[in-house]
Short mmCIF file of C-alpha atoms and ligand atoms in Angstrom, two decimals:
data_model
loop_
_atom_site.label_atom_id
_atom_site.label_comp_id
_atom_site.label_asym_id
_atom_site.label_seq_id
_atom_site.Cartn_x
_atom_site.Cartn_y
_atom_site.Cartn_z
CA UNK A 1 -103.45 107.99 -44.04
CA UNK A 2 -103.56 104.19 -43.83
CA UNK A 3 -106.48 103.58 -41.69
CA UNK A 4 -108.79 105.94 -43.67
CA UNK A 5 -107.27 103.94 -46.99
CA UNK A 6 -108.74 100.67 -45.80
CA UNK A 7 -112.02 102.53 -44.62
CA UNK A 8 -112.28 103.97 -48.05
CA UNK A 9 -111.95 100.28 -49.45
CA UNK A 10 -114.28 98.76 -47.56
CA UNK A 11 -116.99 101.61 -47.86
CA UNK A 12 -116.18 101.72 -51.47
CA UNK A 13 -119.57 99.48 -52.35
CA UNK A 14 -121.93 102.01 -51.26
CA UNK A 15 -123.98 99.40 -48.68
CA UNK A 16 -123.42 100.27 -44.65
CA UNK A 17 -121.18 99.06 -42.80
CA UNK A 18 -121.16 99.45 -38.94
CA UNK A 19 -119.43 101.08 -36.77
CA UNK A 20 -118.23 97.81 -34.81
CA UNK A 21 -117.41 95.79 -37.95
CA UNK A 22 -115.08 99.01 -39.22
CA UNK A 23 -113.85 99.10 -35.94
CA UNK A 24 -113.17 95.67 -35.60
CA UNK A 25 -111.73 95.06 -39.03
CA UNK A 26 -109.03 98.24 -38.61
CA UNK A 27 -108.18 97.37 -35.27
CA UNK A 28 -109.58 100.86 -33.72
CA UNK A 29 -112.16 102.12 -31.70
CA UNK A 30 -114.89 103.62 -33.12
CA UNK A 31 -114.08 106.69 -32.04
CA UNK A 32 -111.63 106.44 -34.00
CA UNK A 33 -113.64 105.40 -36.95
CA UNK A 34 -115.39 107.89 -36.26
CA UNK A 35 -112.91 110.42 -36.33
CA UNK A 36 -111.80 108.88 -39.89
CA UNK A 37 -115.43 109.41 -41.44
CA UNK A 38 -115.03 113.04 -40.64
CA UNK A 39 -111.68 113.45 -42.51
CA UNK A 40 -113.13 111.75 -45.29
CA UNK A 41 -116.31 114.16 -45.57
CA UNK A 42 -113.46 117.37 -44.73
CA UNK A 43 -110.37 116.33 -46.87
CA UNK A 44 -112.38 114.22 -49.88
CA UNK A 45 -115.09 115.81 -49.63
CA UNK A 46 -117.10 111.88 -49.28
CA UNK A 47 -120.61 111.86 -48.32
CA UNK A 48 -120.73 109.38 -46.04
CA UNK A 49 -124.26 108.98 -44.43
CA UNK A 50 -124.61 107.91 -40.45
CA UNK A 51 -127.51 105.97 -39.45
CA UNK A 52 -127.65 104.71 -35.96
CA UNK A 53 -128.24 101.09 -35.46
CA UNK A 54 -126.98 100.39 -39.30
CA UNK A 55 -123.60 102.31 -38.92
CA UNK A 56 -122.09 104.35 -42.12
CA UNK A 57 -121.89 104.16 -46.10
CA UNK A 58 -120.58 106.20 -48.90
CA UNK A 59 -123.97 107.61 -50.68
CA UNK A 60 -122.70 107.44 -53.96
CA UNK A 61 -120.03 103.94 -54.52
CA UNK A 62 -116.98 105.01 -55.59
CA UNK A 63 -114.29 102.18 -57.82
CA UNK A 64 -111.01 102.78 -56.42
CA UNK A 65 -108.14 102.95 -59.26
CA UNK A 66 -106.12 99.23 -58.20
CA UNK A 67 -103.05 98.27 -59.52
CA UNK A 68 -103.12 94.69 -60.56
CA UNK A 69 -106.67 95.24 -62.16
CA UNK A 70 -104.82 97.78 -64.51
CA UNK A 71 -101.85 96.21 -65.27
CA UNK A 72 -104.09 93.23 -65.95
CA UNK A 73 -105.59 94.71 -68.46
CA UNK A 74 -102.59 96.19 -70.50
CA UNK A 75 -101.63 94.62 -73.70
CA UNK A 76 -98.58 92.64 -73.91
CA UNK A 77 -96.32 95.21 -75.67
CA UNK A 78 -97.69 98.37 -72.93
CA UNK A 79 -96.47 95.86 -69.75
CA UNK A 80 -93.15 95.67 -71.64
CA UNK A 81 -93.41 99.21 -71.62
CA UNK A 82 -94.36 100.30 -68.16
CA UNK A 83 -91.68 100.35 -66.13
CA UNK A 84 -93.03 101.16 -63.11
CA UNK A 85 -96.89 102.28 -62.11
CA UNK A 86 -97.77 103.58 -58.66
CA UNK A 87 -101.31 104.90 -57.43
CA UNK A 88 -100.87 107.85 -54.43
CA UNK A 89 -104.09 108.81 -52.94
CA UNK A 90 -103.30 112.68 -52.80
CA UNK A 91 -100.73 114.22 -54.32
CA UNK A 92 -100.83 118.02 -55.22
CA UNK A 93 -99.80 117.08 -58.88
CA UNK A 94 -99.01 114.10 -60.71
CA UNK A 95 -96.76 116.18 -62.98
CA UNK A 96 -95.24 117.45 -60.65
CA UNK A 97 -94.51 114.41 -58.25
CA UNK A 98 -92.69 112.71 -61.94
CA UNK A 99 -91.09 116.48 -62.08
CA UNK A 100 -89.51 116.06 -58.39
CA UNK A 101 -88.07 112.87 -59.24
CA UNK A 102 -84.40 112.67 -59.03
CA UNK A 103 -83.72 111.21 -62.75
CA UNK A 104 -80.77 108.70 -61.87
CA UNK A 105 -83.95 106.76 -60.04
CA UNK A 106 -86.74 107.25 -62.28
CA UNK A 107 -87.05 105.39 -65.24
CA UNK A 108 -88.31 105.83 -68.84
CA UNK A 109 -91.91 104.72 -68.44
CA UNK A 110 -92.98 105.33 -64.97
CA UNK A 111 -96.23 105.99 -64.53
CA UNK A 112 -98.05 107.54 -61.29
CA UNK A 113 -101.94 108.06 -60.72
CA UNK A 114 -103.57 109.76 -58.58
CA UNK A 115 -106.99 109.86 -56.69
CA UNK A 116 -107.12 113.07 -55.65
CA UNK A 117 -104.66 116.34 -56.61
CA UNK A 118 -104.79 119.84 -54.33
CA UNK A 119 -102.75 121.33 -57.02
CA UNK A 120 -103.37 120.14 -60.17
CA UNK A 121 -102.11 121.70 -63.08
CA UNK A 122 -103.69 123.11 -66.34
CA UNK A 123 -102.19 124.67 -69.13
CA UNK A 124 -100.94 128.43 -68.96
CA UNK A 125 -101.18 128.37 -64.79
CA UNK A 126 -104.41 127.61 -64.71
CA UNK A 127 -105.92 124.61 -61.89
CA UNK A 128 -107.21 121.34 -62.90
CA UNK A 129 -110.14 120.82 -61.26
CA UNK A 130 -108.92 116.56 -59.33
CA UNK A 131 -111.83 115.78 -57.41
CA UNK A 132 -111.73 112.28 -55.35
CA UNK A 133 -111.93 109.00 -57.15
CA UNK A 134 -113.65 110.88 -59.86
CA UNK A 135 -111.63 111.14 -63.00
CA UNK A 136 -108.15 110.22 -64.59
CA UNK A 137 -105.40 112.41 -63.03
CA UNK A 138 -102.24 110.90 -64.87
CA UNK A 139 -98.54 111.24 -65.04
CA UNK A 140 -96.39 109.15 -67.75
CA UNK A 141 -92.56 110.04 -67.54
CA UNK A 142 -90.94 109.31 -71.15
CA UNK A 143 -87.18 109.67 -72.81
CA UNK A 144 -85.90 110.67 -76.17
CA UNK A 145 -81.94 109.49 -76.88
CA UNK A 146 -82.22 111.18 -80.60
CA UNK A 147 -81.62 114.97 -79.85
CA UNK A 148 -82.80 115.74 -83.08
CA UNK A 149 -86.42 115.04 -82.77
CA UNK A 150 -88.53 116.95 -83.03
CA UNK A 151 -90.86 117.28 -80.14
CA UNK A 152 -93.43 119.69 -80.87
CA UNK A 153 -95.82 117.57 -81.92
CA UNK A 154 -96.15 114.86 -78.91
CA UNK A 155 -99.41 116.47 -77.31
CA UNK A 156 -100.61 115.59 -80.69
CA UNK A 157 -99.55 111.98 -81.03
CA UNK A 158 -100.94 111.61 -77.39
CA UNK A 159 -104.37 113.31 -78.19
CA UNK A 160 -104.66 111.00 -81.37
CA UNK A 161 -103.75 107.70 -78.39
CA UNK A 162 -106.19 109.15 -75.87
CA UNK A 163 -108.93 109.39 -79.20
CA UNK A 164 -107.82 105.42 -79.56
CA UNK A 165 -108.61 103.96 -76.14
CA UNK A 166 -111.68 106.01 -75.90
CA UNK A 167 -112.99 104.43 -79.26
CA UNK A 168 -112.06 100.80 -77.69
CA UNK A 169 -114.35 101.42 -74.06
CA UNK A 170 -117.03 102.66 -76.98
CA UNK A 171 -116.89 106.71 -76.78
CA UNK A 172 -117.10 108.48 -80.32
CA UNK A 173 -117.65 111.29 -80.81
CA UNK A 174 -114.62 113.19 -79.60
CA UNK A 175 -112.43 115.93 -81.33
CA UNK A 176 -108.86 117.35 -80.74
CA UNK A 177 -108.81 121.50 -80.16
CA UNK A 178 -105.20 121.83 -81.08
CA UNK A 179 -103.14 121.54 -79.19
CA UNK A 180 -104.21 119.35 -76.86
CA UNK A 181 -107.24 118.90 -75.14
CA UNK A 182 -109.41 116.84 -75.81
CA UNK A 183 -113.63 117.40 -76.44
CA UNK A 184 -116.93 116.58 -77.14
CA UNK A 185 -119.76 117.93 -79.07
CA UNK A 186 -117.81 121.90 -78.00
CA UNK A 187 -117.19 120.92 -75.00
CA UNK A 188 -114.00 119.83 -73.05
CA UNK A 189 -113.38 116.75 -71.45
CA UNK A 190 -110.31 116.13 -70.63
CA UNK A 191 -106.34 117.90 -71.12
CA UNK A 192 -103.41 117.09 -71.72
CA UNK A 193 -99.80 118.75 -70.26
CA UNK A 194 -96.45 118.50 -71.55
CA UNK A 195 -93.59 119.40 -68.95
CA UNK A 196 -89.64 119.12 -70.52
CA UNK A 197 -87.26 117.47 -67.91
CA UNK A 198 -83.19 117.76 -67.87
CA UNK A 199 -80.50 119.75 -70.20
CA UNK A 200 -81.86 122.16 -72.92
CA UNK A 201 -79.62 120.18 -76.19
CA UNK A 202 -78.71 116.66 -73.80
CA UNK A 203 -80.93 113.52 -74.66
CA UNK A 204 -84.66 114.87 -73.65
CA UNK A 205 -86.54 113.49 -71.02
CA UNK A 206 -90.88 114.25 -70.59
CA UNK A 207 -93.19 114.31 -68.21
CA UNK A 208 -96.19 113.77 -70.66
CA UNK A 209 -99.74 114.43 -68.11
CA UNK A 210 -103.29 113.47 -68.81
CA UNK A 211 -106.54 114.77 -67.28
CA UNK A 212 -109.81 113.19 -67.77
CA UNK A 213 -113.03 113.73 -66.31
CA UNK A 214 -115.24 110.61 -66.23
CA UNK A 215 -117.67 111.38 -63.42
CA UNK A 216 -117.25 114.84 -62.17
CA UNK A 217 -119.49 116.46 -59.64
CA UNK A 218 -121.31 119.47 -60.46
CA UNK A 219 -120.05 121.34 -57.51
CA UNK A 220 -116.37 120.49 -57.99
CA UNK A 221 -117.26 121.18 -61.72
CA UNK A 222 -117.95 124.58 -60.31
CA UNK A 223 -114.23 125.63 -60.49
CA UNK A 224 -114.09 125.01 -64.30
CA UNK A 225 -114.24 127.91 -66.20
CA UNK A 226 -115.82 126.77 -69.11
CA UNK A 227 -117.63 123.68 -70.63
CA UNK A 228 -117.22 120.59 -69.38
CA UNK A 229 -118.48 117.39 -70.16
CA UNK A 230 -117.46 114.04 -68.49
CA UNK A 231 -117.68 110.06 -69.95
CA UNK A 232 -119.98 109.35 -67.88
CA UNK A 233 -122.45 111.68 -69.10
CA UNK A 234 -121.42 110.56 -72.89
CA UNK A 235 -121.89 106.69 -72.24
CA UNK A 236 -124.81 107.32 -70.11
CA UNK A 237 -123.27 104.88 -67.81
CA UNK A 238 -120.51 104.46 -64.96
CA UNK A 239 -117.16 103.12 -66.46
CA UNK A 240 -114.73 101.54 -65.06
CA UNK A 241 -111.79 103.56 -64.11
CA UNK A 242 -109.13 101.23 -63.82
CA UNK A 243 -110.13 99.59 -67.73
CA UNK A 244 -109.74 102.83 -68.72
CA UNK A 245 -106.09 103.35 -67.63
CA UNK A 246 -105.93 100.23 -68.98
CA UNK A 247 -107.16 101.16 -72.61
CA UNK A 248 -105.36 104.59 -71.92
CA UNK A 249 -101.86 102.95 -70.95
CA UNK A 250 -102.09 100.45 -73.85
CA UNK A 251 -102.20 103.71 -76.43
CA UNK A 252 -100.14 106.26 -74.84
CA UNK A 253 -96.88 103.86 -74.19
CA UNK A 254 -97.44 102.04 -77.69
CA UNK A 255 -97.73 106.12 -79.36
CA UNK A 256 -94.91 107.24 -77.21
CA UNK A 257 -92.19 104.27 -78.47
CA UNK A 258 -93.91 105.21 -81.56
CA UNK A 259 -93.22 109.26 -81.11
CA UNK A 260 -89.79 107.88 -80.73
CA UNK A 261 -89.02 106.12 -83.32
CA UNK A 262 -90.92 108.35 -86.38
CA UNK A 263 -92.08 111.08 -84.71
CA UNK A 264 -95.32 112.93 -85.27
CA UNK A 265 -95.66 111.46 -89.19
CA UNK A 266 -97.20 108.48 -87.86
CA UNK A 267 -100.31 110.50 -86.10
CA UNK A 268 -100.93 112.99 -88.64
CA UNK A 269 -103.37 111.09 -90.67
CA UNK A 270 -105.88 110.32 -87.44
CA UNK A 271 -105.06 113.84 -85.62
CA UNK A 272 -106.57 115.31 -88.75
CA UNK A 273 -109.51 113.22 -88.78
CA UNK A 274 -110.05 114.53 -85.72
CA UNK A 275 -109.39 117.94 -85.93
CA UNK A 276 -112.01 119.80 -83.64
CA UNK A 277 -110.63 123.90 -85.52
CA UNK A 278 -110.66 122.70 -88.96
CA UNK A 279 -111.69 126.24 -90.87
CA UNK A 280 -113.12 127.34 -88.45
CA UNK A 281 -112.55 131.45 -87.53
CA UNK A 282 -110.48 131.49 -84.01
CA UNK A 283 -109.09 133.72 -81.88
CA UNK A 284 -105.34 133.21 -80.96
CA UNK A 285 -104.82 134.21 -77.63
CA UNK A 286 -100.85 135.39 -77.69
CA UNK A 287 -98.96 136.71 -74.10
CA UNK A 288 -99.53 140.15 -74.72
CA UNK A 289 -101.79 140.25 -77.95
CA UNK A 290 -104.62 138.31 -79.44
CA UNK A 291 -105.10 137.67 -82.81
CA UNK A 292 -108.45 136.54 -85.07
CA UNK A 293 -108.19 134.78 -88.25
CA UNK A 294 -109.29 131.03 -89.85
CA UNK A 295 -107.69 127.27 -88.58
CA UNK A 296 -105.97 125.33 -91.57
CA UNK A 297 -105.19 122.52 -89.90
CA UNK A 298 -101.31 121.80 -88.68
CA UNK A 299 -98.24 121.14 -90.42
CA UNK A 300 -96.04 118.64 -90.50
CA UNK A 301 -94.42 119.70 -87.46
CA UNK A 302 -97.72 120.00 -85.58
CA UNK A 303 -98.08 123.63 -86.17
CA UNK A 304 -101.24 125.16 -85.77
CA UNK A 305 -102.07 126.94 -89.45
CA UNK A 306 -103.45 129.87 -89.00
CA UNK A 307 -105.14 131.91 -92.15
CA UNK A 308 -104.65 136.02 -91.26
CA UNK A 309 -105.18 138.32 -93.93
CA UNK A 310 -105.09 136.25 -97.06
CA UNK A 311 -101.12 134.25 -95.63
CA UNK A 312 -101.41 131.45 -93.61
CA UNK A 313 -99.06 131.13 -90.63
CA UNK A 314 -96.55 128.11 -88.62
CA UNK A 315 -97.93 129.41 -85.19
CA UNK A 316 -96.26 126.93 -82.28
CA UNK A 317 -98.26 125.64 -78.71
CA UNK A 318 -95.63 127.38 -76.27
CA UNK A 319 -97.66 129.82 -73.90
CA UNK A 320 -100.38 130.07 -77.07
CA UNK A 321 -104.06 129.59 -76.05
CA UNK A 322 -107.07 128.90 -79.48
CA UNK A 323 -110.75 130.17 -78.67
CA UNK A 324 -113.37 129.26 -81.27
CA UNK A 325 -115.22 132.57 -82.65
C1 LIG B 401 -105.32 121.60 -69.73
O1 LIG B 401 -105.00 122.21 -69.20
O2 LIG B 401 -105.69 121.02 -70.27
C2 LIG B 401 -104.08 120.55 -69.63
C3 LIG B 401 -104.78 119.96 -68.12
C4 LIG B 401 -103.69 118.48 -67.57
C5 LIG B 401 -104.01 117.94 -66.20
C6 LIG B 401 -102.86 116.83 -65.89
S1 LIG B 401 -104.51 115.99 -64.20
C7 LIG B 401 -102.90 114.69 -64.51
C8 LIG B 401 -101.40 116.03 -64.62
N1 LIG B 401 -101.24 116.75 -63.48
C9 LIG B 401 -101.09 117.39 -62.98
O3 LIG B 401 -101.15 118.49 -62.42
N2 LIG B 401 -102.00 118.04 -63.98
C10 LIG B 401 -101.63 117.01 -65.75
#
């Protein structure tokens, strides 16, 4: 794994590197380099070109995630809130990684990012497609001491934070689909998955997972079962993933702190401005049934206001999903 990562760092520029040069830098034989190249192709689905007399190159340069660059790009207040930042080459799921951590040993403000997830989790048991070094797969651990705080709006606050971070990167026109999807022109750009850790009734610890498409290849996207988009397509140019993570964490950590102090209230107006489904005909997918109606925004708890047969009721997220009709 270490040799493969070092090899990746050397190849990430997309230029040719001879087997001899790579072997010398890694302190291994050219045959061993060839074997590691095969692993990059099979396990990470990377496209490596091998040309006799020139060596190896990635057919597309990649920007690997870099802890120092990310931390340097954080606003000062976020630096103070960030406890730990870990970057993993491969994880099954960044959410699962944080959910498994012993609560005694993990700190509020702990963040983990992975270059690739082998079992990325989406909502309602779906898979989150997570190819290597192309997108953002980020999880953050946060704790809420105030047991009377209503946490049902956290995913909405996170959505607002993501929209704000992306605005700073020059991405406009994003919308939020209740309860926690990020869309652009009707196509899904990202999703948020919250998982609760710890005991009911006690102080609550939460894992906030964010998946954001930055440079999704058509091949990887063949497993996505809905209309999707990525940031590079929206912006017509490649965005720096490191800068993106700095902006996301700056907004996200501030949003979590504000939510812990004041709940959903400071986020409602902004969420409403980004509401993708306001006054649109929708279908509510419940575990056992489907209901049709009209989305009428959110209430002060973050529940969906759902109008059906002339009556408006509040619907809480849970296992509910919403489709535009
Ligand atoms: C959705 O279904 O819209 C939610 C997707 C959440 C995906 C992210 S990627 C980082 C984190 N780790 C996971 O396994 N899932 C979340």
